[in-house]
Tab-separated table of C-alpha atoms and ligand atoms in Angstrom:
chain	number	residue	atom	x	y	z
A	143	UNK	CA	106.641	90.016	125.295
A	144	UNK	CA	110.326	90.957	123.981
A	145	UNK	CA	112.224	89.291	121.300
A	146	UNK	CA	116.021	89.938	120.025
A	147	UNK	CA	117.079	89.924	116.742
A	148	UNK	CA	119.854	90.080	114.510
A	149	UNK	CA	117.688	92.075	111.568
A	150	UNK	CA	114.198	93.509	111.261
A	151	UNK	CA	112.941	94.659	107.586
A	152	UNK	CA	109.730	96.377	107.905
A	153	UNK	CA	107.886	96.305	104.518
A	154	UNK	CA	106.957	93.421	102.084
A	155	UNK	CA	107.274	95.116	98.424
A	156	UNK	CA	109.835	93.695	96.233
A	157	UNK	CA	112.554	95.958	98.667
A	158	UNK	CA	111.996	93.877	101.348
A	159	UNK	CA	111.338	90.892	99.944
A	160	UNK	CA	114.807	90.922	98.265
A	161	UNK	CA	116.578	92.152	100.986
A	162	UNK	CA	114.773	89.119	102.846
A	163	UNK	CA	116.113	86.779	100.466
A	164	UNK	CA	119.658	87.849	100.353
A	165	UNK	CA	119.861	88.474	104.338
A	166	UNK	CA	118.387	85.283	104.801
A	167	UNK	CA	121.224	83.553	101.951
A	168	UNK	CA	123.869	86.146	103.892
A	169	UNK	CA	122.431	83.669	107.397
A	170	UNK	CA	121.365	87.099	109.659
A	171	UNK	CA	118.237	85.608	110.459
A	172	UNK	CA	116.293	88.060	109.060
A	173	UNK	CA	112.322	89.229	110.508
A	174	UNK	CA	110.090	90.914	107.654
A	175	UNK	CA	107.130	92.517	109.183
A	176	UNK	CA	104.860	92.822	106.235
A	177	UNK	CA	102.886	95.830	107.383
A	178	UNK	CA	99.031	96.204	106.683
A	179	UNK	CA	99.188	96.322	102.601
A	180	UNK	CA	101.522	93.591	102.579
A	181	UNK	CA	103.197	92.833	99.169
A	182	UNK	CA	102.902	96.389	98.521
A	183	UNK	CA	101.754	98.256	95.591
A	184	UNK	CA	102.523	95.666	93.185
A	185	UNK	CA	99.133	93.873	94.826
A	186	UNK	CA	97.332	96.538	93.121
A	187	UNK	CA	98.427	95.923	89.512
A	188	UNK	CA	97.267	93.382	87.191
A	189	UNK	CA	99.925	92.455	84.325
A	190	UNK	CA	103.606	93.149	84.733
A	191	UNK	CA	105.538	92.720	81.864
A	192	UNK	CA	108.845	95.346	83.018
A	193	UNK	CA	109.988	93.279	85.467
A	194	UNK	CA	113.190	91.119	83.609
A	195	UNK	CA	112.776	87.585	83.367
A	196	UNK	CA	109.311	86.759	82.777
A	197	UNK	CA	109.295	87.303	78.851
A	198	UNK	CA	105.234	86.688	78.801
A	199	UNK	CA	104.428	89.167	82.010
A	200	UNK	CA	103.780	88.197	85.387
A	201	UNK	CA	100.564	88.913	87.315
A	202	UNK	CA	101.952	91.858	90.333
A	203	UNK	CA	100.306	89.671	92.895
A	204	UNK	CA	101.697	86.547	91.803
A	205	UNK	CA	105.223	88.058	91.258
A	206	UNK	CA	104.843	89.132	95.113
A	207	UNK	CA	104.115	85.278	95.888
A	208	UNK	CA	106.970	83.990	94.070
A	209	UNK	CA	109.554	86.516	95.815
A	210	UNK	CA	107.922	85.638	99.170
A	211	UNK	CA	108.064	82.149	98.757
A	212	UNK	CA	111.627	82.549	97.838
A	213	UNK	CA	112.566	84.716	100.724
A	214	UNK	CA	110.944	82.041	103.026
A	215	UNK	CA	113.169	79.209	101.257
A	216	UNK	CA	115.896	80.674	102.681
A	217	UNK	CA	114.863	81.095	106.094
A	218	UNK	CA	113.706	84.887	106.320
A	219	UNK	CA	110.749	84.596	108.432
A	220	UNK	CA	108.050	86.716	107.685
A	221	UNK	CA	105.239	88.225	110.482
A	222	UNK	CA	102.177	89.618	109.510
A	223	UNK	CA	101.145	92.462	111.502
A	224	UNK	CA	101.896	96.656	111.416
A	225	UNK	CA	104.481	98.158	113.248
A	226	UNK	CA	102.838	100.985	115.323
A	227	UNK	CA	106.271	102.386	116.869
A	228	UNK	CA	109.863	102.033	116.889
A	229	UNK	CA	112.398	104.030	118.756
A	230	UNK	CA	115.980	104.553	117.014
A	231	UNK	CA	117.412	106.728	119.326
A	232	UNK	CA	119.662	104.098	121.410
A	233	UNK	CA	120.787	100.391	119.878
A	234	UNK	CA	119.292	97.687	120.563
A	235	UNK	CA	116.384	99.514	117.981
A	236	UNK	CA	113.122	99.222	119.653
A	237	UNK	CA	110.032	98.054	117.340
A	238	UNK	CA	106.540	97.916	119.003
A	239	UNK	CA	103.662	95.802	116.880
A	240	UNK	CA	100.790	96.011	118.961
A	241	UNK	CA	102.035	94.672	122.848
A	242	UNK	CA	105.220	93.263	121.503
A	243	UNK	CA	107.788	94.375	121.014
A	244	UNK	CA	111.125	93.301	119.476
A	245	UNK	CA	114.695	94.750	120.258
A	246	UNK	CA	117.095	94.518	117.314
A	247	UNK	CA	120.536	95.377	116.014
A	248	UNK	CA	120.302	96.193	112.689
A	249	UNK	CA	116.819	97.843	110.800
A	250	UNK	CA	116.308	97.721	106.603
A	251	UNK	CA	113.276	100.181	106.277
A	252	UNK	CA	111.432	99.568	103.147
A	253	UNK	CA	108.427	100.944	103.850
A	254	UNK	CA	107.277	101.883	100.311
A	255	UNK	CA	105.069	104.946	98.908
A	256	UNK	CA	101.781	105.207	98.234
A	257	UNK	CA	100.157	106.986	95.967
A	258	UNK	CA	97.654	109.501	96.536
A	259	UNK	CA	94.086	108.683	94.930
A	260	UNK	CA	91.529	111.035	94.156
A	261	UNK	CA	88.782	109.187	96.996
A	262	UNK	CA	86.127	107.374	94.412
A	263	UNK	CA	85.246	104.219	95.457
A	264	UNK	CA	85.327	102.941	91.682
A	265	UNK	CA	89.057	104.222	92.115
A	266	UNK	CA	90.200	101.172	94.348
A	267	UNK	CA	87.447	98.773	92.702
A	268	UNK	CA	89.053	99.359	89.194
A	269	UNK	CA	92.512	99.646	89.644
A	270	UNK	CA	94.307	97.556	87.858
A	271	UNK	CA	91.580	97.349	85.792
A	272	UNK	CA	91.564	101.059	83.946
A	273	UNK	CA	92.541	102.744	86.589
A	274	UNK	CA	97.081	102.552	87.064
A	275	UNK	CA	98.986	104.923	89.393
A	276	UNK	CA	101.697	104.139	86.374
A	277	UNK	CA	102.010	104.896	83.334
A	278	UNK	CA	105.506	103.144	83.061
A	279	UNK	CA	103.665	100.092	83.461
A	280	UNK	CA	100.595	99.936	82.153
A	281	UNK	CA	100.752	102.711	79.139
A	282	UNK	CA	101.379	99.541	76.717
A	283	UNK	CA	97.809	98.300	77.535
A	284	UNK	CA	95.793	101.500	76.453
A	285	UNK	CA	97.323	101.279	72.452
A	286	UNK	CA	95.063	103.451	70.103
A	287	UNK	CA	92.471	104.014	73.101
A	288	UNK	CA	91.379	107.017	74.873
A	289	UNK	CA	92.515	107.561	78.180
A	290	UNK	CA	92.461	110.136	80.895
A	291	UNK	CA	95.285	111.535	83.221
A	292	UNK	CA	94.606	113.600	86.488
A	293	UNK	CA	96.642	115.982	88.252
A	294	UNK	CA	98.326	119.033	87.787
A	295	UNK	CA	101.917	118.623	88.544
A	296	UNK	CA	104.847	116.801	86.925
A	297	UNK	CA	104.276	113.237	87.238
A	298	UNK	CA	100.758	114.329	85.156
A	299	UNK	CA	102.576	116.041	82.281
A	300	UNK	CA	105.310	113.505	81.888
A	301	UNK	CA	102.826	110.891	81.967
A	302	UNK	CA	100.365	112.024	80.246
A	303	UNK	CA	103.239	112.990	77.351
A	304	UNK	CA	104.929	109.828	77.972
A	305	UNK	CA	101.069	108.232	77.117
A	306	UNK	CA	100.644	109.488	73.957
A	307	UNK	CA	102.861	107.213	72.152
A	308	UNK	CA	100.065	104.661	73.487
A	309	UNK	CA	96.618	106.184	73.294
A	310	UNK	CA	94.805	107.787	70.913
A	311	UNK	CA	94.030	110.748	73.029
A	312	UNK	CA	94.974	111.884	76.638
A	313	UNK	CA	92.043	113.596	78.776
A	314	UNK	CA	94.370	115.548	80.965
A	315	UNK	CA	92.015	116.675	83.747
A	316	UNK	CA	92.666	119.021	86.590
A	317	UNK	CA	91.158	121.072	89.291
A	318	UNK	CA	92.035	124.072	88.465
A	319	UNK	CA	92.863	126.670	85.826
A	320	UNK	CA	96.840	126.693	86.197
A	321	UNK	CA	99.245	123.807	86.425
A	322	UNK	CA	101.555	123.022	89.251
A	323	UNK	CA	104.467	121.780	86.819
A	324	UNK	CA	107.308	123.086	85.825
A	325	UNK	CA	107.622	125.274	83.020
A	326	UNK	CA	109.441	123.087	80.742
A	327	UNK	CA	107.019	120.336	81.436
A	328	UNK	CA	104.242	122.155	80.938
A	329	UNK	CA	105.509	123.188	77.334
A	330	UNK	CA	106.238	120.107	76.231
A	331	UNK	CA	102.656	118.598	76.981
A	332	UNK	CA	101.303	121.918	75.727
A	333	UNK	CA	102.903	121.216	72.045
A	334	UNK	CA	101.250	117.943	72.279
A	335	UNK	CA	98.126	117.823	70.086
A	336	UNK	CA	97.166	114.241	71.494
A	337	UNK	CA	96.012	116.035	74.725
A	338	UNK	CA	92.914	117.268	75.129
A	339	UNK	CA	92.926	119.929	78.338
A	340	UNK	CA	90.420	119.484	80.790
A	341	UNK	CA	91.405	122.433	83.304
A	342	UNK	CA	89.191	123.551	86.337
A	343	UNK	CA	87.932	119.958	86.143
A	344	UNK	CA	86.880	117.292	88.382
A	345	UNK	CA	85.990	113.528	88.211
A	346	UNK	CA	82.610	112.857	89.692
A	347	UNK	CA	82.420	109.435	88.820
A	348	UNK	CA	84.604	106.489	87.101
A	349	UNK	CA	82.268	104.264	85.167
A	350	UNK	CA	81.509	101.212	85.319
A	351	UNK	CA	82.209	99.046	88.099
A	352	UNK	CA	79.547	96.662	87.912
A	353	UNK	CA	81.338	96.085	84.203
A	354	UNK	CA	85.044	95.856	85.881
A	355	UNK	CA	86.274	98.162	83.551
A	356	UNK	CA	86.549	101.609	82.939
A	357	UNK	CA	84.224	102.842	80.512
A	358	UNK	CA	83.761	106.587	80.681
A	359	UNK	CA	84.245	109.315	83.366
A	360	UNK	CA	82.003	111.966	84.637
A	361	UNK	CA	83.592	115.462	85.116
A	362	UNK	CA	82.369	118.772	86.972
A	363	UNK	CA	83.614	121.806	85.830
A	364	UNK	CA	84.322	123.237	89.372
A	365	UNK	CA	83.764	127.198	87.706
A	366	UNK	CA	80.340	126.947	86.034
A	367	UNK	CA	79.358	123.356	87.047
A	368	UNK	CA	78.883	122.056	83.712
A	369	UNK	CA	79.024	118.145	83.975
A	370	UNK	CA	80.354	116.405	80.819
A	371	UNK	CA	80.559	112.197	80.405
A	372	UNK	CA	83.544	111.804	78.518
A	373	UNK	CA	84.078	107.771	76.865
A	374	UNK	CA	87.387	106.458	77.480
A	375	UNK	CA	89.178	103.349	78.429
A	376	UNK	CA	91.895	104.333	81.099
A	377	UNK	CA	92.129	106.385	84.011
A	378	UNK	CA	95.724	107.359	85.440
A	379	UNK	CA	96.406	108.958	88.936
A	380	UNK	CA	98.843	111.261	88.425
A	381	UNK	CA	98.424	113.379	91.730
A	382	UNK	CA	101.604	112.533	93.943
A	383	UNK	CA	103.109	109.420	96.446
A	384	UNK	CA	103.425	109.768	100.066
A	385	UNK	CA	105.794	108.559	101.201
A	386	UNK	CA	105.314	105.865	104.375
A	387	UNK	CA	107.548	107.183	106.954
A	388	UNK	CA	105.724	108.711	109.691
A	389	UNK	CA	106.687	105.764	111.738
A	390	UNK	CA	110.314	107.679	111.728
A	391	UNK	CA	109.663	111.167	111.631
A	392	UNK	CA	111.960	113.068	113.770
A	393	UNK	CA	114.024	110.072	114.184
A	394	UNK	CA	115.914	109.646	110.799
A	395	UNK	CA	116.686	112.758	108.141
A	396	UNK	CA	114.173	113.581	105.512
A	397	UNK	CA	113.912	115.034	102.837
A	398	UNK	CA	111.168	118.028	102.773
A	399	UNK	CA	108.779	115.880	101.154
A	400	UNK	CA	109.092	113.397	103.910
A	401	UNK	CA	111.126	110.748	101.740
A	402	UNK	CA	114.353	109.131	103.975
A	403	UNK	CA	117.645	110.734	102.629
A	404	UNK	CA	120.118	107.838	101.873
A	405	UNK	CA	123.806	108.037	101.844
A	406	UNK	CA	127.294	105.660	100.589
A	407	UNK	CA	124.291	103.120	99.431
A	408	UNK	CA	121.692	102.421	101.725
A	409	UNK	CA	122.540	104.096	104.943
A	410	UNK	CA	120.123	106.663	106.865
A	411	UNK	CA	121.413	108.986	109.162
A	412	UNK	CA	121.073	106.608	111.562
A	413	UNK	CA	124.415	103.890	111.941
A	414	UNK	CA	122.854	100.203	111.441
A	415	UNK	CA	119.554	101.488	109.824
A	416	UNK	CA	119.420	101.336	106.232
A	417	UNK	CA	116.708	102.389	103.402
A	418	UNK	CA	115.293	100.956	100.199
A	419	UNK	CA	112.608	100.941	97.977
A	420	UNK	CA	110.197	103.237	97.460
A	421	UNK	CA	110.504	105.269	100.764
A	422	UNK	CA	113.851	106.648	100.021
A	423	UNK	CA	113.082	106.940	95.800
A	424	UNK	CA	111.125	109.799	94.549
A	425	UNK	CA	112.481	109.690	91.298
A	426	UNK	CA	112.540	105.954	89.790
A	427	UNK	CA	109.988	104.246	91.831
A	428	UNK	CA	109.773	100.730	89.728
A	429	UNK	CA	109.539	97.332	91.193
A	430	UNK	CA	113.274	96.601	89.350
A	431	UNK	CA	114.771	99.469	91.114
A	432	UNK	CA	113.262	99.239	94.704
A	433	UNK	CA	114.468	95.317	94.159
A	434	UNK	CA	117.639	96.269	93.876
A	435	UNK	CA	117.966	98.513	96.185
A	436	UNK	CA	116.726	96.322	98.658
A	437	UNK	CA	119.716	93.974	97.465
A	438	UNK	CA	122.206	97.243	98.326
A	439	UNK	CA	120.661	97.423	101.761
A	440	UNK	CA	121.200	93.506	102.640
A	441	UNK	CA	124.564	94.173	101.447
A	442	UNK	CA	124.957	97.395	103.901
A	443	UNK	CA	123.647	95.732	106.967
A	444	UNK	CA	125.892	92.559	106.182
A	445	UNK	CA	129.425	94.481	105.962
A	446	UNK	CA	127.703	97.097	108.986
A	447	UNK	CA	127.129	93.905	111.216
A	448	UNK	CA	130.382	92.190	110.296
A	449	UNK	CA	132.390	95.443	111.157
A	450	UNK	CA	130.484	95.373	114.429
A	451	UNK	CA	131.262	91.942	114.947
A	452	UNK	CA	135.421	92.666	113.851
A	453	UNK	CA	135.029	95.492	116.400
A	454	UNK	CA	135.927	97.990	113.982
A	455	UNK	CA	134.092	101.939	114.367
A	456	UNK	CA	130.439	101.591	113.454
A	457	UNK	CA	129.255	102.509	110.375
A	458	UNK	CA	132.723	102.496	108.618
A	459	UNK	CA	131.371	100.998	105.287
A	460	UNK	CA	133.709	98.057	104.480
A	461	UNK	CA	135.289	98.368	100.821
A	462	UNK	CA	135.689	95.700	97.988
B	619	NAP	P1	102.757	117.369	92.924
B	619	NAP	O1	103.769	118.299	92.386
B	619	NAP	O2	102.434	117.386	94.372
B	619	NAP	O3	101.420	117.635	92.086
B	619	NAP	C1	100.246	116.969	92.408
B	619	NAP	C2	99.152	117.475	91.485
B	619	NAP	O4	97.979	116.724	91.751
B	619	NAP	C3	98.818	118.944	91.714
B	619	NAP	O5	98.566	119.577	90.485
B	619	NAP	C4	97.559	118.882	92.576
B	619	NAP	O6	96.639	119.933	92.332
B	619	NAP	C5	96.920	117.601	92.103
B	619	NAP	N1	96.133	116.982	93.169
B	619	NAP	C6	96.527	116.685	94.424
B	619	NAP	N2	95.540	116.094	95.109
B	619	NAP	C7	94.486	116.030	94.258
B	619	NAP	C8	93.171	115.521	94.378
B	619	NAP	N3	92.735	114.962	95.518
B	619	NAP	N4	92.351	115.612	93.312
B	619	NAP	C9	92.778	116.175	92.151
B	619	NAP	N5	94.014	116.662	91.979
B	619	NAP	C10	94.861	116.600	93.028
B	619	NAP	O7	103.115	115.821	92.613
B	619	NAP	P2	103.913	115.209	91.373
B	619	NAP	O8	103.468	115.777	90.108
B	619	NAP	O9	103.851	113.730	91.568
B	619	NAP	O10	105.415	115.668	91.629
B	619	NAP	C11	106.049	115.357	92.880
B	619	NAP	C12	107.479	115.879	92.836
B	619	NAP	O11	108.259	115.123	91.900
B	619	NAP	C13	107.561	117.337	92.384
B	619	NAP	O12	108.580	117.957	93.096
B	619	NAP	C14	107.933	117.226	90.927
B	619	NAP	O13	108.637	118.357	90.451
B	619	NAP	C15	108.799	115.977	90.901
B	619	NAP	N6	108.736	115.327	89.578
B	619	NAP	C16	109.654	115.712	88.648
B	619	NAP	C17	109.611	115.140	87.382
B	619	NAP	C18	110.621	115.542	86.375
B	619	NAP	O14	111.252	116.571	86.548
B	619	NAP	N7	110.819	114.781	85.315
B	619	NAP	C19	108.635	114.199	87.058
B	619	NAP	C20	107.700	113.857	88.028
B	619	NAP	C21	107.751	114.438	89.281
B	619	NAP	P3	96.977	121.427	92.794
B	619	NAP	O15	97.995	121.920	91.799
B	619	NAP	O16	95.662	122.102	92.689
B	619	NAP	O17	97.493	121.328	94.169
């Protein structure tokens, strides 16, 4: 089965969603394929009180619902399902879910990151609940508690400095003896006396599920296998994002840690595809910013598919 279309977004986090809405408002007809963790990685957060206009917070899964609904108001139609290939090399764009497929003019990629867990099953069963991949977001939550951070890198030290304005002590745990950060990160968690160092450490087990809440965590110390149960309230991942573009590889221009280089806005490398979100944003990463980048992309595609349609060059981004 083959189907032609205007405008295909692939990826249902607040990117998408908002380049649904204003593609949809803009009248291209848009089709969102929501991929397999549809809504994204705000599904996996409890409270959000950072995202501007809800003054008393917003539940992550109901915020997806409401920009959804929204999207849908306006016509964007949205297809569950996962893309499993597309092929950019010629236009019509080629997108394959399953034993369709669907030819299109115009692709908004906003595919998202995710971030890397450490593996324990209470991970998944308490996130949201103790456990955050953010500290941005749910720091506020953990005031005057004890919390732990994991990894080794940047994102650990900045959040686990960043986390000390909350908690009353930061259980910085890692696997091994040196950290991956940069210097100057390093030294500025080092001066911190709110962090506790847990090097050459592991977490066995995040307690308790059966409670829904995080209540301690068991660590192995991976050099003399001493196991210590240390009482604390919050867990944060801190160990990287990958970001969800293997779909493209070889296809569009990366950067080397696999994240879509974007150019004059939202453009990829590729005329008539465009980027947003999370997939093409190591840096900021927050539901605000991917939103608004997936407004910059339904703005792209718009002027690319008008200058198409005024048979000027391709590509040539039309200026204010
Ligand atoms: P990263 O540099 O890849 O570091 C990941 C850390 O997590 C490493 O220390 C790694 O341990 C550890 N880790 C990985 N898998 C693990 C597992 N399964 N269990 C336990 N630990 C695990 O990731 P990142 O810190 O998110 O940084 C990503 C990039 O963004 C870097 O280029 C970084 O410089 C940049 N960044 C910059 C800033 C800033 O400048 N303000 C802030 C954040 C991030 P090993 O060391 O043993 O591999």
């Amino acid at each position: 089965m083959s189907d032609s279309r205007q405008l295909v977004i692939i990826g249902s986090g607040p990117a998408g969603l908002t380049a649904a809405l204003y593609t949809a408002r803009a009248n291209l007809n848009p089709l969102l394929i929501e991929g397999l963790e549809a809504g994204g990685q705000l599904m996996l957060t409890t409270l959000v009180e950072n995202f501007p206009g809800f003054r008393d917070g917003i539940m992550g899964p109901d915020l997806m619902g409401e920009m959804r609904a929204q999207a849908e108001r306006f016509g964007a139609e949205i297809r569950q399902g996962d893309v499993t290939a597309v092929d950019l090399r010629k236009e019509p764009f080629r997108i394959v879910m399953g034993s369709e497929e669907i030819r299109t003019r115009t692709l908004i990629i906003a595919t998202g990151a995710s971030a890397r867990l450490i593996g324990l099953p209470a991970e998944r069963a308490l996130m949201g609940h103790g456990v955050s991949t953010c500290a941005t977001c749910d720091g506020y939550f953990f005031k005057g508690q004890e919390i732990a951070v994991v990894g080794g890198g940047d994102s650990a030290m900045e959040e686990a400095t960043f986390l000390t304005r909350f908690a009353s002590k930061v259980h910085l745990v890692h696997r091994r003896g040196d950290l991956r950060a940069s210097k100057i990160m390093q030294e500025r968690a080092l001066a911190n006396d709110k962090i506790v160092w847990r090097l050459n450490n592991v977490i066995d087990e995040i307690r308790d599920p059966a409670q829904g809440q995080v209540s301690s965590i068991l660590l192995r110390n991976v050099v003399d296998g001493e196991r210590t149960e240390v009482p604390l309230s919050g867990v944060f991942v801190a160990i990287g994002h990958r970001p969800n573009t293997s779909l493209f590889t070889d296809q569009l221009e990366m950067d080397a840690h696999g994240y879509i280089l974007t150019h004059d806005g939202s453009r990829t490398s590729v005329p008539g595809v465009f980027a947003c979100g999370d997939v093409q944003d190591r840096v900021y990463r927050q539901a605000i910013t991917a939103a608004g980048s997936g407004c910059m992309a339904a703005i792209d595609c718009e002027r690319y598919l008008e200058a198409l349609a005024q048979g000027l060059p391709e590509a040539v981004p039309i200026e204010n």
